[in-house]
Short mmCIF file of C-alpha atoms and ligand atoms in Angstrom, two decimals:
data_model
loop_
_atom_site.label_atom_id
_atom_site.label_comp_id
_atom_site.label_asym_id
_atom_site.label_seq_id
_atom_site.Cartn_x
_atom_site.Cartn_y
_atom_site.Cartn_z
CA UNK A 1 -25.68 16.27 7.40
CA UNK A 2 -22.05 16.15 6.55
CA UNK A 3 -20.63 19.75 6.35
CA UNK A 4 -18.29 19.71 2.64
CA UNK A 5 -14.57 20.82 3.39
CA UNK A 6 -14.16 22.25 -0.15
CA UNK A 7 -10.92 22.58 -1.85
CA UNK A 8 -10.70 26.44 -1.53
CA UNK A 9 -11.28 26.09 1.95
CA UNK A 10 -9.18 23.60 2.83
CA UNK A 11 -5.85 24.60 4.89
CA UNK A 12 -3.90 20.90 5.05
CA UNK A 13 -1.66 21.57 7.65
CA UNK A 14 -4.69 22.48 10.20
CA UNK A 15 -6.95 19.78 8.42
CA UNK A 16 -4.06 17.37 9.28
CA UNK A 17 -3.45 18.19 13.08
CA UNK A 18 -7.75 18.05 13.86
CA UNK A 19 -7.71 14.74 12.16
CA UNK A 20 -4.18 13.18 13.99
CA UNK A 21 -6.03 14.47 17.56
CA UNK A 22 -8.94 13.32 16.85
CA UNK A 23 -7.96 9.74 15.87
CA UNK A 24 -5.43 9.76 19.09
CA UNK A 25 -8.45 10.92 20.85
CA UNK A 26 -10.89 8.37 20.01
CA UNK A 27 -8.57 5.40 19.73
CA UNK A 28 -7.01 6.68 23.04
CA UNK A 29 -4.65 3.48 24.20
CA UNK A 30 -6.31 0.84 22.02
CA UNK A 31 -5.46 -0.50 18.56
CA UNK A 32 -7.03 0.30 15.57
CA UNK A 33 -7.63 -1.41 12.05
CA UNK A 34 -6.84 0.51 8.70
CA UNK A 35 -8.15 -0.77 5.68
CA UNK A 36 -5.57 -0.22 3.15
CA UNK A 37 -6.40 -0.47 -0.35
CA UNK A 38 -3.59 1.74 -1.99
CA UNK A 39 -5.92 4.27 -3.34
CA UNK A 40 -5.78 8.17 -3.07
CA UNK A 41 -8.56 7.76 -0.10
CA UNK A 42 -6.93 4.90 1.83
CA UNK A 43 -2.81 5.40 1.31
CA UNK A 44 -4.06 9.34 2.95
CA UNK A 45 -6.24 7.53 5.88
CA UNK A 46 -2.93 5.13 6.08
CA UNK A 47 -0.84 8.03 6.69
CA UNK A 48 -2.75 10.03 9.14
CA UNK A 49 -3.67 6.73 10.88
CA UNK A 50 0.12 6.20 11.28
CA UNK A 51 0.69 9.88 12.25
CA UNK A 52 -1.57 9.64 15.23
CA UNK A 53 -1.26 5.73 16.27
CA UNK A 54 2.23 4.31 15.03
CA UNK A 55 2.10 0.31 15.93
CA UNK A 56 -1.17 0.76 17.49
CA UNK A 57 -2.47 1.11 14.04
CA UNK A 58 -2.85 -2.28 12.01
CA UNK A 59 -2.88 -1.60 8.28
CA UNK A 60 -4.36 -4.34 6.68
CA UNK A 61 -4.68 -4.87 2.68
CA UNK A 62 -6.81 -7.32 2.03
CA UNK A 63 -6.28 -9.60 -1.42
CA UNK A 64 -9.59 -10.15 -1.96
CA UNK A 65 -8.75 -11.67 -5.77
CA UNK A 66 -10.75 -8.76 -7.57
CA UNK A 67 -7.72 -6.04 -7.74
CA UNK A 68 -5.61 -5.16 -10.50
CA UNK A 69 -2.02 -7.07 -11.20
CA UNK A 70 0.14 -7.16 -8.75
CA UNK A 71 -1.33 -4.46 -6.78
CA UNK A 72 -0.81 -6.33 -3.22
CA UNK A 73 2.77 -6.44 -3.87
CA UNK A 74 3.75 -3.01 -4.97
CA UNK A 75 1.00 -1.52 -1.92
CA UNK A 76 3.23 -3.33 0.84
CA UNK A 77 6.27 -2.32 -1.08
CA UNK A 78 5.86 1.19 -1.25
CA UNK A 79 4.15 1.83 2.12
CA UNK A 80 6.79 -0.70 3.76
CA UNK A 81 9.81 2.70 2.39
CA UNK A 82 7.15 5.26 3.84
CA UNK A 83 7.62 3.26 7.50
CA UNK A 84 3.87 1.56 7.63
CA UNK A 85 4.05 -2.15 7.77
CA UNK A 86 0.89 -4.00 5.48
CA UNK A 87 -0.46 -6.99 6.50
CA UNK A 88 -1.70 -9.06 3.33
CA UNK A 89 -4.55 -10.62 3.80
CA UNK A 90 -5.78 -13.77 1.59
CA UNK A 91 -9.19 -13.65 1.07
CA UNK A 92 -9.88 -14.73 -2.53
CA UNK A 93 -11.87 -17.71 -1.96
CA UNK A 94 -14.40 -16.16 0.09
CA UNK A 95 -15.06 -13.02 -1.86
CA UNK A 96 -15.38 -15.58 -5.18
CA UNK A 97 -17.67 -17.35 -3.33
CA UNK A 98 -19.57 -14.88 -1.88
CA UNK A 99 -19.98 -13.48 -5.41
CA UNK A 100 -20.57 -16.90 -7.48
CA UNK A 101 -23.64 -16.63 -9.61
CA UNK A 102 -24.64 -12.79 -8.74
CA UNK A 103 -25.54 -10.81 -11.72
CA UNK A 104 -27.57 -7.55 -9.85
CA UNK A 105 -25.02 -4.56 -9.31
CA UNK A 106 -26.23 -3.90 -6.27
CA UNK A 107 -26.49 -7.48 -4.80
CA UNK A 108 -22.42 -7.87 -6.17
CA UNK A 109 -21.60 -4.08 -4.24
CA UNK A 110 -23.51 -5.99 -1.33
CA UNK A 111 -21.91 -9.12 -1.28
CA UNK A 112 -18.42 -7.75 -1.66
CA UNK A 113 -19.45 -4.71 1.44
CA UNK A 114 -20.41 -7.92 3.65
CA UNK A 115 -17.69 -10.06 2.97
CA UNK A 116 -15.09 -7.25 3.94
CA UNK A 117 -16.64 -5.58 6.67
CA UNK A 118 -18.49 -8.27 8.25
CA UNK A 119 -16.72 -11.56 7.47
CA UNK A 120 -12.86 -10.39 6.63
CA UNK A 121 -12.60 -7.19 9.03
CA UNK A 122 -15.05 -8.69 11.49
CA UNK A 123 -12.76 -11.81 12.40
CA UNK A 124 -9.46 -9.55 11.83
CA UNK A 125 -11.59 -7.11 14.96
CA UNK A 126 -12.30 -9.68 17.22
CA UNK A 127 -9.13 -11.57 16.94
CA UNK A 128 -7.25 -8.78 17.59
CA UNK A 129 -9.11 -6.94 20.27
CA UNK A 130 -9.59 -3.52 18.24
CA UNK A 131 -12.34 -1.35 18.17
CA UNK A 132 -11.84 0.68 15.77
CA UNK A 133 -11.47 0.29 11.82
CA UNK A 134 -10.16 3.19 10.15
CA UNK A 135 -10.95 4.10 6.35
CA UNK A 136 -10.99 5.96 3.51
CA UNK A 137 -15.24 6.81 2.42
CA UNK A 138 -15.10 10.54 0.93
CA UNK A 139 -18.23 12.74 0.43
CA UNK A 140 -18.82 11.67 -2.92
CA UNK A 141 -19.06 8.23 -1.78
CA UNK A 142 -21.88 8.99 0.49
CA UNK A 143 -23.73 11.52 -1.66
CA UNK A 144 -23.65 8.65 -4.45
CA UNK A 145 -25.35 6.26 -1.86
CA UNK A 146 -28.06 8.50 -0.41
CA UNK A 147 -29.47 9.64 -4.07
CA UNK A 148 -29.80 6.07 -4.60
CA UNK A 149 -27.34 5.69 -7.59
CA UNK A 150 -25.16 3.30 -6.13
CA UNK A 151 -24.33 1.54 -2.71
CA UNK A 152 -21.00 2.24 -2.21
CA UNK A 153 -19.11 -0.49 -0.29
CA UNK A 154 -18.00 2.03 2.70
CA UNK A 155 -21.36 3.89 3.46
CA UNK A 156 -23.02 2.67 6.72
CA UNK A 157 -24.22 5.57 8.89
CA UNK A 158 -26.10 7.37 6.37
CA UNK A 159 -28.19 4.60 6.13
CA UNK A 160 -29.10 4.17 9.46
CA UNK A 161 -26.78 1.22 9.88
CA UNK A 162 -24.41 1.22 12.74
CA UNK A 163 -21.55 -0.13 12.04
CA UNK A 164 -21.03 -1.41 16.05
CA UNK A 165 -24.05 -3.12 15.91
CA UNK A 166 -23.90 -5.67 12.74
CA UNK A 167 -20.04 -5.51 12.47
CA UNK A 168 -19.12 -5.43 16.32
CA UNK A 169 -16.74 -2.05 15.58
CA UNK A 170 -16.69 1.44 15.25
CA UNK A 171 -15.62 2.85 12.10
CA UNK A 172 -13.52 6.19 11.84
CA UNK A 173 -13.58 7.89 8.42
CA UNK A 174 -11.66 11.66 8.44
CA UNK A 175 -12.02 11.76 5.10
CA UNK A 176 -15.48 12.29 5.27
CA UNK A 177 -16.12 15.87 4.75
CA UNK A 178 -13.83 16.20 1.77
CA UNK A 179 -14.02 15.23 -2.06
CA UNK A 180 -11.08 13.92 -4.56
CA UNK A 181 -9.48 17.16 -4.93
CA UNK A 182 -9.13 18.39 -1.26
CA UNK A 183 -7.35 14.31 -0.79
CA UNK A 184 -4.83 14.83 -3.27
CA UNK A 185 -4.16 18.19 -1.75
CA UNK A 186 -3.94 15.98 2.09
CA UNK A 187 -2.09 13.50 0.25
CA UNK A 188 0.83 16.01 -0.90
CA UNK A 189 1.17 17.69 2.32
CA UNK A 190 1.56 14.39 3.64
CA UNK A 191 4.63 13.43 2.27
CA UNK A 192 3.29 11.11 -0.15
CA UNK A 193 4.51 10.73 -3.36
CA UNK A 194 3.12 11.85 -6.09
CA UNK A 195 2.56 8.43 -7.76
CA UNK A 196 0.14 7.86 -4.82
CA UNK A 197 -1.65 11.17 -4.40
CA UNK A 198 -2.46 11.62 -8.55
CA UNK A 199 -3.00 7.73 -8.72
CA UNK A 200 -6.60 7.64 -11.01
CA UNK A 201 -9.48 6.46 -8.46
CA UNK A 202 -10.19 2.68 -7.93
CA UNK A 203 -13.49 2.08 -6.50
CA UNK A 204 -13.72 -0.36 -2.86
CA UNK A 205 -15.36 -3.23 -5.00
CA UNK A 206 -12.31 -3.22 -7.40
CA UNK A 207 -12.65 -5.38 -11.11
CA UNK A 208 -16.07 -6.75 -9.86
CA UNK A 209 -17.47 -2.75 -10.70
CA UNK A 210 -16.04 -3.15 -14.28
CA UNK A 211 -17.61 -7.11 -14.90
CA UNK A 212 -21.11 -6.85 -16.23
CA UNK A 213 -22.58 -10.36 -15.26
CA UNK A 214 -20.99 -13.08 -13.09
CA UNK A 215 -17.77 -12.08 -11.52
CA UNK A 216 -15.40 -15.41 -11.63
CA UNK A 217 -11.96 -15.63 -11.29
CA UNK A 218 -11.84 -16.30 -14.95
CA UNK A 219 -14.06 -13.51 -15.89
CA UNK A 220 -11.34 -11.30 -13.48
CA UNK A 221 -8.38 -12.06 -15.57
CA UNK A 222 -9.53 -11.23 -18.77
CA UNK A 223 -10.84 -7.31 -17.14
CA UNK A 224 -7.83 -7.77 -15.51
CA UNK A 225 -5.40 -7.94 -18.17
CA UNK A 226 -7.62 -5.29 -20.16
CA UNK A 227 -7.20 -2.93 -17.04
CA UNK A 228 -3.34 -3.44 -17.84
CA UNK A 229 -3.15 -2.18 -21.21
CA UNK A 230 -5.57 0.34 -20.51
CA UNK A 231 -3.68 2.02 -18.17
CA UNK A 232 -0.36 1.67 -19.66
CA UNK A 233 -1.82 3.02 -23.34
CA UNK A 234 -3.95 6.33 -21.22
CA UNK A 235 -1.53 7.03 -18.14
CA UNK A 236 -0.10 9.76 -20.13
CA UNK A 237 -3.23 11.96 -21.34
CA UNK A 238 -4.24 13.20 -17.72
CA UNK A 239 -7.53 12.17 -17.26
CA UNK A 240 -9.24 11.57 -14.03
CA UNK A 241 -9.81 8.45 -14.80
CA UNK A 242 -9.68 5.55 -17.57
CA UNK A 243 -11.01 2.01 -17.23
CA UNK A 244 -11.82 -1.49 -19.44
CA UNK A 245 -15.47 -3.26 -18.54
CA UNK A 246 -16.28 -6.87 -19.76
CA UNK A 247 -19.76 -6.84 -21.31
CA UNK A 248 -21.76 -10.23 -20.29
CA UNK A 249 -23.30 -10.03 -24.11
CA UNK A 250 -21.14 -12.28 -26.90
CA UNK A 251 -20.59 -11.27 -30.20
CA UNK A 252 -19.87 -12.93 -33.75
CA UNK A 253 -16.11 -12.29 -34.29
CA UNK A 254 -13.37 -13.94 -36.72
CA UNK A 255 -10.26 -15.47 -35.44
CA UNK A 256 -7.74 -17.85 -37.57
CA UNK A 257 -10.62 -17.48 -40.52
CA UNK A 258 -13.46 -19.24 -38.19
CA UNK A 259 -16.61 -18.17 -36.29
CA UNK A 260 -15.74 -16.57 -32.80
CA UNK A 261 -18.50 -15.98 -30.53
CA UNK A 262 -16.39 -13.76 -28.56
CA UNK A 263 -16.22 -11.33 -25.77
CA UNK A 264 -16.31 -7.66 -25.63
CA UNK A 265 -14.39 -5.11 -23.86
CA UNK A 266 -15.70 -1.12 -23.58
CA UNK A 267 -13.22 1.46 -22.95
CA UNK A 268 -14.10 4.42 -20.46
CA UNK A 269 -11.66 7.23 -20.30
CA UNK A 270 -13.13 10.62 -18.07
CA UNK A 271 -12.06 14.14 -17.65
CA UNK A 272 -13.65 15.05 -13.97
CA UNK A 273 -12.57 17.15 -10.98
CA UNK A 274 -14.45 15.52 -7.87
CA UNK A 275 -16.60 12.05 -10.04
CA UNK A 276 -19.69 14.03 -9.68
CA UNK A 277 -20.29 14.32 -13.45
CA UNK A 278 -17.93 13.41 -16.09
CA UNK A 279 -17.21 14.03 -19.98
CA UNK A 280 -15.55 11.30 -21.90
CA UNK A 281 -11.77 12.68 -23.23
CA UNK A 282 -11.78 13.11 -27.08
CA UNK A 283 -9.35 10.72 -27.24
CA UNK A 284 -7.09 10.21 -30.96
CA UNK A 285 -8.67 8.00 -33.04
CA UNK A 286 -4.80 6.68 -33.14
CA UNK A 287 -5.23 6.20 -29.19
CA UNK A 288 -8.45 4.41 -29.65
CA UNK A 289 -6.64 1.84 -32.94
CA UNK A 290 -3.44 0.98 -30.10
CA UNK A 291 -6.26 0.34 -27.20
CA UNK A 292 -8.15 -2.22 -29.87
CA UNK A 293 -5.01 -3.64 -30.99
CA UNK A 294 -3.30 -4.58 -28.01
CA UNK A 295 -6.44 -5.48 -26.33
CA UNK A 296 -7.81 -8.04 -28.91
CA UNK A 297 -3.92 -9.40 -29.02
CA UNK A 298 -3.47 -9.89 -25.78
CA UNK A 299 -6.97 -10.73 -24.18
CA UNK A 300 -7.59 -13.83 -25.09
CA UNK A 301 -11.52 -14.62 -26.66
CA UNK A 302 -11.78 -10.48 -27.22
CA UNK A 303 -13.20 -9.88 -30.26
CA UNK A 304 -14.63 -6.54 -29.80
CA UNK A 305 -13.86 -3.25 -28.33
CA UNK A 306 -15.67 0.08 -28.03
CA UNK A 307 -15.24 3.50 -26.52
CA UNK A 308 -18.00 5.08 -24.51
CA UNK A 309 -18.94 8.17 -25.58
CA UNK A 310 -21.42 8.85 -23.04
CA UNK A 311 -21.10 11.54 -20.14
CA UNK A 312 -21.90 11.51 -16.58
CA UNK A 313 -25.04 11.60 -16.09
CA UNK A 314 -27.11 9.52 -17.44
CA UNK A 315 -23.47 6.57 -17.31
CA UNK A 316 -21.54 6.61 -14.42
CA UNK A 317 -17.82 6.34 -14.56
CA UNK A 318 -17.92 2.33 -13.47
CA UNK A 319 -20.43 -0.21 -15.17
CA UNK A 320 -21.60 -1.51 -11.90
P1 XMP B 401 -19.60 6.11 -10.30
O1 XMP B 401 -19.38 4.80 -11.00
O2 XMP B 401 -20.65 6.02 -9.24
O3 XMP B 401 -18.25 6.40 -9.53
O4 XMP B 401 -19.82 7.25 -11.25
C1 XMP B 401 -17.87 7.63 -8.95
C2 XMP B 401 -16.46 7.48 -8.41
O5 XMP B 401 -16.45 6.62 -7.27
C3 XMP B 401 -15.71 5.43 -7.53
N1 XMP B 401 -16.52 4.34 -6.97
C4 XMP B 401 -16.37 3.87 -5.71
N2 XMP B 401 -15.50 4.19 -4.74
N3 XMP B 401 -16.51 2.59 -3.31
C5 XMP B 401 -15.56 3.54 -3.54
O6 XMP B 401 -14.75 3.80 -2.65
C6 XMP B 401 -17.43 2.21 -4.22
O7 XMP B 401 -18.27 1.35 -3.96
C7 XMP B 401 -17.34 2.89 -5.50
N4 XMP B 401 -18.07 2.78 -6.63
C8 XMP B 401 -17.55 3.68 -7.52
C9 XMP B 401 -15.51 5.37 -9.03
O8 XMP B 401 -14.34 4.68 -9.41
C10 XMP B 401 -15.50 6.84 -9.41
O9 XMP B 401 -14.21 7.42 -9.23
#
């Protein structure tokens, strides 16, 4: 049983010495591995990882093709001016692979957990030596996994799998005991900017939680470049978090005075404090005309897009 850190209780400064020891401790002369996915849950782990093991720590983002535009670049850029150098990883063609022709949720969260931990982190471990990966799995995460709602890619122990045994290393999580709230508060007292620390959550198996059906590389782009205009239209109205899903179903749509069996994008857009439950924002109904409009402009074979209006529970903020 994981004892919650809540946000009233937290005190940063002592939360971030315990967790700088005990990495130092553990680790002792060794290197470790940080998984670095630029989230609020990984950029913190980055930091404290760096704190307690400068160059012994490897950060390590890996481009697994299923993040959002350009995201590898502007990761390594910004942790590169905060002193922590990124390794970029290519890994594309064996996460599409490991994905092609999966349709179940949890089979996809499963394919994507094995082909990080034990193909792409696995080799990364035994070629260099390290024992250790470090990362970024918050209570939520876990709590989400043991009431059966979904496997989240990061959640091993509480399963009863260990982590040494299938993957060859031991994982390190220091997050663990706290929820969104108490990282953002870790994440200011850190020193990282604010840009980082109030980013909206991205979940470990990136676009491929926000493709219903197949997730190709094709499939990617178009959630992809929905993503895009999603966030730049809702980055303003303060929500916890806002998101575009591609629906597998096709609908009859016009284009150019013709028959379009298009494609449909749904719109999610959540006021929260920790993910545990979730209302959908009352966003304008002017809000709601730009998202359609730029959306159906510039994703090409879109020909319909909707808002959820559903809360959390029974949805759950991603599709998958
Ligand atoms: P759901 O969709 O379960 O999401 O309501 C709750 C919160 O968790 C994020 N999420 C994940 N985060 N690994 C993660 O690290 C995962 O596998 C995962 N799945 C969902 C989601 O974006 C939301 O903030």
């Amino acid at each position: 049983m994981i004892k919650e850190i809540t946000l009233q209780e937290l005190n940063s400064e002592l939360f971030i010495r315990e967790k700088v020891d005990e990495i130092k401790r553990t680790v002792g002369d060794g290197i470790a591995i940080n998984a670095l996915s630029g989230g609020v849950d990984s950029s913190v782990v980055t930091m404290l990882g760096h704190r307690a093991l400068g160059p012994h720590l490897r950060t390590i983002f890996v481009e697994n093709g299923i993040m959002r535009e350009g995201e590898a670049m502007q990761v390594a850029g910004l942790f590169k001016k905060l002193g922590v150098t990124v390794e970029v990883v290519d890994a594309r063609k064996e996460f599409f692979a490991a994905l092609k022709g999966i349709t179940n949720p949890e089979e996809k969260r499963e394919a994507i957990t094995q082909t990080f931990y034990r193909e792409v982190f696995g080799r990364i471990v035994r070629e260099s030596g390290a024992k250790f990966l470090l990362q970024g799995t918050i209570l939520t995460d876990v709590d989400e996994t043991i009431a059966g709602i979904k496997r989240q890619h990061n959640v091993f122990e509480q399963l009863g799998i260990d982590p040494q045994q299938v993957f060859g290393y031991r994982i390190l999580e220091p997050l663990i005991q706290l929820r969104k709230d108490g990282v953002r508060k870790i994440g200011h007292a850190l020193g990282l900017p604010a840009s980082v620390f109030e980013r909206i959550p991205f979940p470990g198996p990136a676009l491929s939680a926000r493709v219903i059906g197949e997730v190709t590389p094709e499939r990617i782009e178009t959630v992809r470049k929905a993503t895009q205009i999603v966030e730049r239209l809702l980055q303003g109205t303060g929500a916890f978090q806002y998101l575009a899903i591609l629906h597998d179903d096709r609908v009859t749509g016009i284009r150019d005075g013709k028959r379009d069996f298009g494609q449909q994008i749904e719109i999610r857009c959540w006021e929260s404090t920790d993910a545990r439950m979730a209302t959908p924002t009352r966003l304008s109904f002017d809000t709601l005309e730009l998202l359609a409009r730029d959306i159906i402009n510039e994703v090409p074979g879109i020909v319909s897009v909707t808002y959820n209006i559903t809360p959390k529970p029974p949805s759950t903020i991603e599709a998958v």
